[in-house]
PDB file of C-alpha atoms in Angstrom:
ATOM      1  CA  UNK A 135     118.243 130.458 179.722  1.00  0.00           C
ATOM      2  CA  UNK A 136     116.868 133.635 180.555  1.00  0.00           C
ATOM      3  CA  UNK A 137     116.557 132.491 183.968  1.00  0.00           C
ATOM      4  CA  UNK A 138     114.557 129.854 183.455  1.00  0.00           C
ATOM      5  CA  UNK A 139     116.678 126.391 184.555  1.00  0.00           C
ATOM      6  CA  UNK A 140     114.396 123.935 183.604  1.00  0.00           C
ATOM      7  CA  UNK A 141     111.959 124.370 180.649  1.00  0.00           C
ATOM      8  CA  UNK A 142     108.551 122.782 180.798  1.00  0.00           C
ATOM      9  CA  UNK A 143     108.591 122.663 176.452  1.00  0.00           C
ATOM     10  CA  UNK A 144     111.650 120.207 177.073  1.00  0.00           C
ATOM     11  CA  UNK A 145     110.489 118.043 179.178  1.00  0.00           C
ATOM     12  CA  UNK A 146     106.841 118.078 177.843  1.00  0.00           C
ATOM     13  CA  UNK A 147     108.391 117.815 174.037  1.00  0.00           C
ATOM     14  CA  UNK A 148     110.272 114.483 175.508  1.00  0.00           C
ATOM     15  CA  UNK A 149     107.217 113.306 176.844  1.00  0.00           C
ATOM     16  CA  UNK A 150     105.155 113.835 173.619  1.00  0.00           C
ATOM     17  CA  UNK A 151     107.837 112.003 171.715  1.00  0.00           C
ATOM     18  CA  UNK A 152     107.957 109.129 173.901  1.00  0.00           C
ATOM     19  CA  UNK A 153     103.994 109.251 173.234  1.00  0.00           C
ATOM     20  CA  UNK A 154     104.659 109.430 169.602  1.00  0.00           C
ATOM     21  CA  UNK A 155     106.998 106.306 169.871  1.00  0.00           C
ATOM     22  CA  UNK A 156     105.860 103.761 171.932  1.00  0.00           C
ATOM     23  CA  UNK A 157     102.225 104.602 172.336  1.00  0.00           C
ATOM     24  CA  UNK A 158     102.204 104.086 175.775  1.00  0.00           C
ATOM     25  CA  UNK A 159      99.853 106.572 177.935  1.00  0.00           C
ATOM     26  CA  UNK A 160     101.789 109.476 179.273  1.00  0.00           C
ATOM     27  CA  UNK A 161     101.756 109.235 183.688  1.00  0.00           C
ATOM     28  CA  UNK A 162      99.140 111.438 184.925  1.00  0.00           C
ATOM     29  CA  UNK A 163      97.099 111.929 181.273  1.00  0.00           C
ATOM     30  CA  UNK A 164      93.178 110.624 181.494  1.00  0.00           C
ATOM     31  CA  UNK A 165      92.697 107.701 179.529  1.00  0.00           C
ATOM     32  CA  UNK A 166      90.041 109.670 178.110  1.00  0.00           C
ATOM     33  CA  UNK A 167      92.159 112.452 176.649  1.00  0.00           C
ATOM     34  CA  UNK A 168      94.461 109.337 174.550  1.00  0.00           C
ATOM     35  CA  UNK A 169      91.574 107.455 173.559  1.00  0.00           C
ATOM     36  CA  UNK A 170      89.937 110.579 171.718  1.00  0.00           C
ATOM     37  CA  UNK A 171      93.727 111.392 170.418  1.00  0.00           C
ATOM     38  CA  UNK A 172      93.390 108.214 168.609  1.00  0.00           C
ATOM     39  CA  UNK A 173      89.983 108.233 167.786  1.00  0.00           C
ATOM     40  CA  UNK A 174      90.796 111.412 165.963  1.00  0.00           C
ATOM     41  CA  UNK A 175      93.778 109.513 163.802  1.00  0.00           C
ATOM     42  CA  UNK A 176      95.751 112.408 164.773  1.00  0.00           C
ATOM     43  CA  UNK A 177      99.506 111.535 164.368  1.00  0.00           C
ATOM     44  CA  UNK A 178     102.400 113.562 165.926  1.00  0.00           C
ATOM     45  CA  UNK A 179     105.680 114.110 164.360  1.00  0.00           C
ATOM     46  CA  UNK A 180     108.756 116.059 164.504  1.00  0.00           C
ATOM     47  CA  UNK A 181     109.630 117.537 168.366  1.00  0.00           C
ATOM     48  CA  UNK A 182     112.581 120.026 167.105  1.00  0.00           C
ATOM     49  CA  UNK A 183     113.783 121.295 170.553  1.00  0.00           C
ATOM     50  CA  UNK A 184     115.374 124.806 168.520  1.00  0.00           C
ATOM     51  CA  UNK A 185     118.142 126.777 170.858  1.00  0.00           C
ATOM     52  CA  UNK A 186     116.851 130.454 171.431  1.00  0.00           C
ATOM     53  CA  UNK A 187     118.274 132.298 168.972  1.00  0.00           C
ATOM     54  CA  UNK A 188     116.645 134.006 165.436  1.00  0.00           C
ATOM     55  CA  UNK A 189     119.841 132.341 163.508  1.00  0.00           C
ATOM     56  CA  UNK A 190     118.323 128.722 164.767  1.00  0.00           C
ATOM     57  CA  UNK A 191     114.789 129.781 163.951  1.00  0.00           C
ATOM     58  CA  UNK A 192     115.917 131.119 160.273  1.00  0.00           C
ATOM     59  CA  UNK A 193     117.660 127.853 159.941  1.00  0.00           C
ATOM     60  CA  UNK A 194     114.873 125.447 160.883  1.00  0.00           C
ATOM     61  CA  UNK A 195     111.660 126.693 160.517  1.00  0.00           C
ATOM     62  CA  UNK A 196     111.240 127.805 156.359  1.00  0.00           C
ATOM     63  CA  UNK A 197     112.172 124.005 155.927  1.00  0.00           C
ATOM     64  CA  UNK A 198     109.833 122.852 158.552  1.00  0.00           C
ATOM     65  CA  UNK A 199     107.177 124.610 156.548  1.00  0.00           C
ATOM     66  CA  UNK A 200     108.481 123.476 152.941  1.00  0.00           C
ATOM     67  CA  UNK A 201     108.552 119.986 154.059  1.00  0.00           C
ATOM     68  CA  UNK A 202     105.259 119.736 155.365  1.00  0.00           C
ATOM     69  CA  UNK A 203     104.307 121.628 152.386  1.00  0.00           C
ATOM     70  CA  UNK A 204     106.162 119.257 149.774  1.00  0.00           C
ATOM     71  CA  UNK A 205     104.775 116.233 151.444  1.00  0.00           C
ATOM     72  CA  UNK A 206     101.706 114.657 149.359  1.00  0.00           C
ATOM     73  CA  UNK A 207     100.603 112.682 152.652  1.00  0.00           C
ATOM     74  CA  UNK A 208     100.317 115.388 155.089  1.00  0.00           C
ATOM     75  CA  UNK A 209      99.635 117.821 152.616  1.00  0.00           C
ATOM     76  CA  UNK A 210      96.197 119.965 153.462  1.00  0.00           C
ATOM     77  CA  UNK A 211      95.976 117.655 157.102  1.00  0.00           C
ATOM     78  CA  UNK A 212      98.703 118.527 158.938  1.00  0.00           C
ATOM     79  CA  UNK A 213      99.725 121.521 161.602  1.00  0.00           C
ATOM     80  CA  UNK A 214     102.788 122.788 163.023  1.00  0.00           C
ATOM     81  CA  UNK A 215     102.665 123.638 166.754  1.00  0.00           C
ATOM     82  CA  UNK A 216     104.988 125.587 168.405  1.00  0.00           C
ATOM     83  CA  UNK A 217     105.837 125.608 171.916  1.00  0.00           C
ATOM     84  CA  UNK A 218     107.506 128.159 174.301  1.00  0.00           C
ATOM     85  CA  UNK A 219     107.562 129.238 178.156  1.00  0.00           C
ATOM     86  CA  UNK A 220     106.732 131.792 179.979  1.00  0.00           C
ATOM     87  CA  UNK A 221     107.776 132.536 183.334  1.00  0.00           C
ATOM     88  CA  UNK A 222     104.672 134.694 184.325  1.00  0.00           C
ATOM     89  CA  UNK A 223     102.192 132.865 183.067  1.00  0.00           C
ATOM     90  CA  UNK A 224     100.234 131.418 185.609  1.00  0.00           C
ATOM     91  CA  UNK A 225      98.115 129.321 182.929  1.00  0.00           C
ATOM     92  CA  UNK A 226      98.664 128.002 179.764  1.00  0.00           C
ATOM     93  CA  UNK A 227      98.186 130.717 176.528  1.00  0.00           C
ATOM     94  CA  UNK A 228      97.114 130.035 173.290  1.00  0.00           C
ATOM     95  CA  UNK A 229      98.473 133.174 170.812  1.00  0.00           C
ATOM     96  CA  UNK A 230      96.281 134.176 167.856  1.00  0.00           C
ATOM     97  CA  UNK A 231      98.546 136.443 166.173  1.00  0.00           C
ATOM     98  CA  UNK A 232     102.808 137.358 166.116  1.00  0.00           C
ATOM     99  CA  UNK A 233     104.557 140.549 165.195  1.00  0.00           C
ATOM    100  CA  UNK A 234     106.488 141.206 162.733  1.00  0.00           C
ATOM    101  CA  UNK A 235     108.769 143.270 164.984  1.00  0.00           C
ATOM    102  CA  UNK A 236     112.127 141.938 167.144  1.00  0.00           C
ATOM    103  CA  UNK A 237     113.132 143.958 169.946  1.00  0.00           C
ATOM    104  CA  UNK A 238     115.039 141.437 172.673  1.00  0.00           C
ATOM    105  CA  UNK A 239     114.791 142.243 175.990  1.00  0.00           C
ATOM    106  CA  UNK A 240     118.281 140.353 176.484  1.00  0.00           C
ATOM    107  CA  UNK A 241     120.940 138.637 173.706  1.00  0.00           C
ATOM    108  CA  UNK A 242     119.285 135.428 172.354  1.00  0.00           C
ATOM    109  CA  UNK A 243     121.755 132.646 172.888  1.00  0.00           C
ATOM    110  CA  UNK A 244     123.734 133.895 170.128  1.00  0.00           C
ATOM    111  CA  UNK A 245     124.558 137.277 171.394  1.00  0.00           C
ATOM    112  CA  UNK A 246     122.044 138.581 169.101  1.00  0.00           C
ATOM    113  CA  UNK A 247     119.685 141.529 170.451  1.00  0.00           C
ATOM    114  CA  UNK A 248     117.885 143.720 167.805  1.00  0.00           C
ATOM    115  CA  UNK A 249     115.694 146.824 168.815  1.00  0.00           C
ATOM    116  CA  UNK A 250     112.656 147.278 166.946  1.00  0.00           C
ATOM    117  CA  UNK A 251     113.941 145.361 163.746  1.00  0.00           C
ATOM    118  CA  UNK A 252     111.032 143.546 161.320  1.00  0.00           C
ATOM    119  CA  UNK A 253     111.390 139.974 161.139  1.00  0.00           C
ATOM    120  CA  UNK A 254     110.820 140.010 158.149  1.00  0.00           C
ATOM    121  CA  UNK A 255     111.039 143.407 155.556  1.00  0.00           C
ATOM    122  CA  UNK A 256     107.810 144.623 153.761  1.00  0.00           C
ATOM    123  CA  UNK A 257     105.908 141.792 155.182  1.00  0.00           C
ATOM    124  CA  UNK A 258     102.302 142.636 157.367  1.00  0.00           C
ATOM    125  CA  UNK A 259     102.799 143.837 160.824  1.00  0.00           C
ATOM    126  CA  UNK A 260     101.111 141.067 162.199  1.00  0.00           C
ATOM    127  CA  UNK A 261      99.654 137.622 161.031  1.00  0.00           C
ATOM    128  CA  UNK A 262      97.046 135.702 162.529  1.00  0.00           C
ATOM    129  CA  UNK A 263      96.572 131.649 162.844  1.00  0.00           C
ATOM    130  CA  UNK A 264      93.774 130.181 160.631  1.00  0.00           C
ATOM    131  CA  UNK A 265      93.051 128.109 163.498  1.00  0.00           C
ATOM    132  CA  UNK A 266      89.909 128.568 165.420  1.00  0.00           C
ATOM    133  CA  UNK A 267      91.110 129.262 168.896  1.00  0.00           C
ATOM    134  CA  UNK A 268      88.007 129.435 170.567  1.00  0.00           C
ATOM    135  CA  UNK A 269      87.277 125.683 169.543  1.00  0.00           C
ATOM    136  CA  UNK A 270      90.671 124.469 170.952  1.00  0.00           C
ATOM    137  CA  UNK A 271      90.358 126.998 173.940  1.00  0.00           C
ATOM    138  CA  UNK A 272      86.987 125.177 174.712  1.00  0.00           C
ATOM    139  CA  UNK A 273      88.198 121.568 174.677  1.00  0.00           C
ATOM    140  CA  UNK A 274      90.599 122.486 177.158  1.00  0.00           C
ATOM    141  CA  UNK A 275      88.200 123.756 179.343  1.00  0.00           C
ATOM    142  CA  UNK A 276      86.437 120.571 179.155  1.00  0.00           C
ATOM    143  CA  UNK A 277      89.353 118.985 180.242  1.00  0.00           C
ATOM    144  CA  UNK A 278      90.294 120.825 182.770  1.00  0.00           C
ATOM    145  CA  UNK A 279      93.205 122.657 181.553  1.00  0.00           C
ATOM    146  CA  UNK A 280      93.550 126.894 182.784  1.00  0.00           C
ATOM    147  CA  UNK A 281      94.010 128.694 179.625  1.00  0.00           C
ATOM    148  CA  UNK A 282      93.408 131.857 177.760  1.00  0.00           C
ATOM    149  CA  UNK A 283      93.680 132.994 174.273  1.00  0.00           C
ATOM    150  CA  UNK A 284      96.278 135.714 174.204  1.00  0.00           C
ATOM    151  CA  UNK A 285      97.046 138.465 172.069  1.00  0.00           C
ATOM    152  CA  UNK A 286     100.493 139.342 172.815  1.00  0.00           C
ATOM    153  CA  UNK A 287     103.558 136.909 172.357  1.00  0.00           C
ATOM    154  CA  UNK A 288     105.882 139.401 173.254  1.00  0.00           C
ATOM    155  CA  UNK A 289     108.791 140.392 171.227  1.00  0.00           C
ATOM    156  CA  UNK A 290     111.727 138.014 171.963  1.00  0.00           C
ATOM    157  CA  UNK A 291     112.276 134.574 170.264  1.00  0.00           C
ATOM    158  CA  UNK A 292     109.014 133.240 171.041  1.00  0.00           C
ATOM    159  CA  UNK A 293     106.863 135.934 168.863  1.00  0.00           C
ATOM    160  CA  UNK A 294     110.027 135.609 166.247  1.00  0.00           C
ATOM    161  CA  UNK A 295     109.717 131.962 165.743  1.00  0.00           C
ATOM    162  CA  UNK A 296     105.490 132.779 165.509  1.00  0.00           C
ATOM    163  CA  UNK A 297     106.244 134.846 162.901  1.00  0.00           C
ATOM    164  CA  UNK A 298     108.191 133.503 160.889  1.00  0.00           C
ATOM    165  CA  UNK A 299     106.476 130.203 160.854  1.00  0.00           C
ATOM    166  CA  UNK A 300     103.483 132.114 159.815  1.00  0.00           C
ATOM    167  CA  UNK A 301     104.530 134.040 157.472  1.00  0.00           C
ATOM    168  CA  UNK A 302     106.502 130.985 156.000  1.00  0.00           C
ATOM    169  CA  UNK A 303     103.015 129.262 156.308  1.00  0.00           C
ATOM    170  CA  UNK A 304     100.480 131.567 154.652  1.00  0.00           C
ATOM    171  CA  UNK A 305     101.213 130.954 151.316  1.00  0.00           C
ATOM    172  CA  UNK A 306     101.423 127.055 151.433  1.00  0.00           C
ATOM    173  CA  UNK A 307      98.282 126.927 153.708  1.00  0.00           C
ATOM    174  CA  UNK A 308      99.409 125.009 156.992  1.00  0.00           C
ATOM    175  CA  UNK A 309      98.353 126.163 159.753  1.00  0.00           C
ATOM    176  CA  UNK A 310     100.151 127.402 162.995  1.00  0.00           C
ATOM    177  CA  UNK A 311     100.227 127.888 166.197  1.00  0.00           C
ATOM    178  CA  UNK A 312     101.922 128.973 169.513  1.00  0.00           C
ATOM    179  CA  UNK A 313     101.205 127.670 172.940  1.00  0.00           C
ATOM    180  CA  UNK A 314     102.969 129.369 176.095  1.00  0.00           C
ATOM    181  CA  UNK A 315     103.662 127.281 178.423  1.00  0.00           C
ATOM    182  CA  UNK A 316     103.979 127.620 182.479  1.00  0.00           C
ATOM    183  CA  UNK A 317     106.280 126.920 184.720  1.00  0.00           C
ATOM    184  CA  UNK A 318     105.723 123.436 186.292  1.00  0.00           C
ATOM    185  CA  UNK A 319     105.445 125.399 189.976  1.00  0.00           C
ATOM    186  CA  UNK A 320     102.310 126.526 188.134  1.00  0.00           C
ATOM    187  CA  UNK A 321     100.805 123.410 186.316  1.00  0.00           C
ATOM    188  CA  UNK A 322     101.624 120.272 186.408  1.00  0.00           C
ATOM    189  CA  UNK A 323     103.763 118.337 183.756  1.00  0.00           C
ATOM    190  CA  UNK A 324     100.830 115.994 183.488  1.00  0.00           C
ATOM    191  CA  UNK A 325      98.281 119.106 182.913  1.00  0.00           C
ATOM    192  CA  UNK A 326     100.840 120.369 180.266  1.00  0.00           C
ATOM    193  CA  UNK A 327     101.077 117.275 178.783  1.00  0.00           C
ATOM    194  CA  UNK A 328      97.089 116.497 178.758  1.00  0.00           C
ATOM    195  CA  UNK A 329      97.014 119.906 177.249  1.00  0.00           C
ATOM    196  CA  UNK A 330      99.584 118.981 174.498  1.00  0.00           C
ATOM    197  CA  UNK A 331      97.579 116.040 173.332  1.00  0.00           C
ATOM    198  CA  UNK A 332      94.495 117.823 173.883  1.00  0.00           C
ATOM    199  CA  UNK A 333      95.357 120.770 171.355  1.00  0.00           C
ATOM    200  CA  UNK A 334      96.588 118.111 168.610  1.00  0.00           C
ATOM    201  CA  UNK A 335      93.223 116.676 168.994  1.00  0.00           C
ATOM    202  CA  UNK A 336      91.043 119.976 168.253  1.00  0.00           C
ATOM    203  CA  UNK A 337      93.247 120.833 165.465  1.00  0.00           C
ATOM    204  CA  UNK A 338      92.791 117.422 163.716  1.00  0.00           C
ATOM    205  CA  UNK A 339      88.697 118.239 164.400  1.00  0.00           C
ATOM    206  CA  UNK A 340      88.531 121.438 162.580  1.00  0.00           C
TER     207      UNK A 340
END
């Protein structure tokens, strides 16, 4: 979609459910990276691959949120991580903040395409993760993995997912995030995935 033919968040999703499931090392991911995973009791869940469209987003993510929310063992330990590619990126982005503005460059998958239309009325023009970024930017580092805290998510169904996950979030007090992605021409599946389980394990240390 979008001219994009294979999506990394796909394939890496697959990968981190497989992960998930049988506990078996990823190919290519330092043993290092999964014992401190586990060491950190950090458990993943979940690995919703949405289509790109706002109607999927409204549809899923509010009962994402509520869930996690609702749920007395997760409740005040848990995170919801978004993934999402971008075709420019060269390395992999961390984003502190979305917009509460649509405006799609193209139709999302439903032939939807609003100009400069809030996500969501009367609500702040931008929300930030609680998340320290700057602690999860550094573990990467350490392992290896090109990356950059960005500020800009653009406005198409990756910043509209952002948003409304955090604005769903904010009053329940679970944290997001959203990670752009490369393409694989750019990293590696096994970088992406490293980075994957390397993220999980920051948030589970702050």
């Amino acid at each position: 979609f979008g001219g994009v033919k294979d999506n990394p968040t796909s394939v890496v999703c697959r990968a981190l459910a497989d992960f998930a499931r049988s506990g078996r090392r990823p190919q290519g991911v330092d043993p290092a990276v999964v014992a401190e995973f586990e060491a950190a009791g950090v458990r993943l869940q979940g690995f919703q691959c949405l289509e790109v469209s706002a109607k999927a987003v409204n549809e899923t993510v509010p009962s994402i949120i509520s869930g996690l929310a609702a749920d007395a063992d997760v409740r005040g330990a848990c995170a919801v991580v978004h993934m999402g590619v971008s075709a420019q990126a060269k390395q992999l982005y961390l984003e502190c903040r979305g917009h509460n503005v649509a405006d799609f460059r193209i139709p999302d998958v439903q032939g939807w395409q609003p100009k400069g239309k809030p996500i969501v009325d009367g609500a702040a023009q931008q929300i930030y993760t609680t998340l320290s970024l700057p602690e999860i930017l550094g573990e990467l580092h350490d392992r290896g993995v090109e990356c950059s805290i960005s500020t800009d998510p653009g406005r198409y169904v990756c910043n509209y997912i952002f948003y409304t996950s955090l604005h769903a979030a904010e009053p329940v007090g679970v944290p997001v995030l959203f990670v752009h992605l490369p393409l694989f021409e750019a990293m590696s599946e096994a970088a992406q995935v490293t980075a994957m389980i390397t993220i999980a394990t920051a948030i589970a240390r702050q």
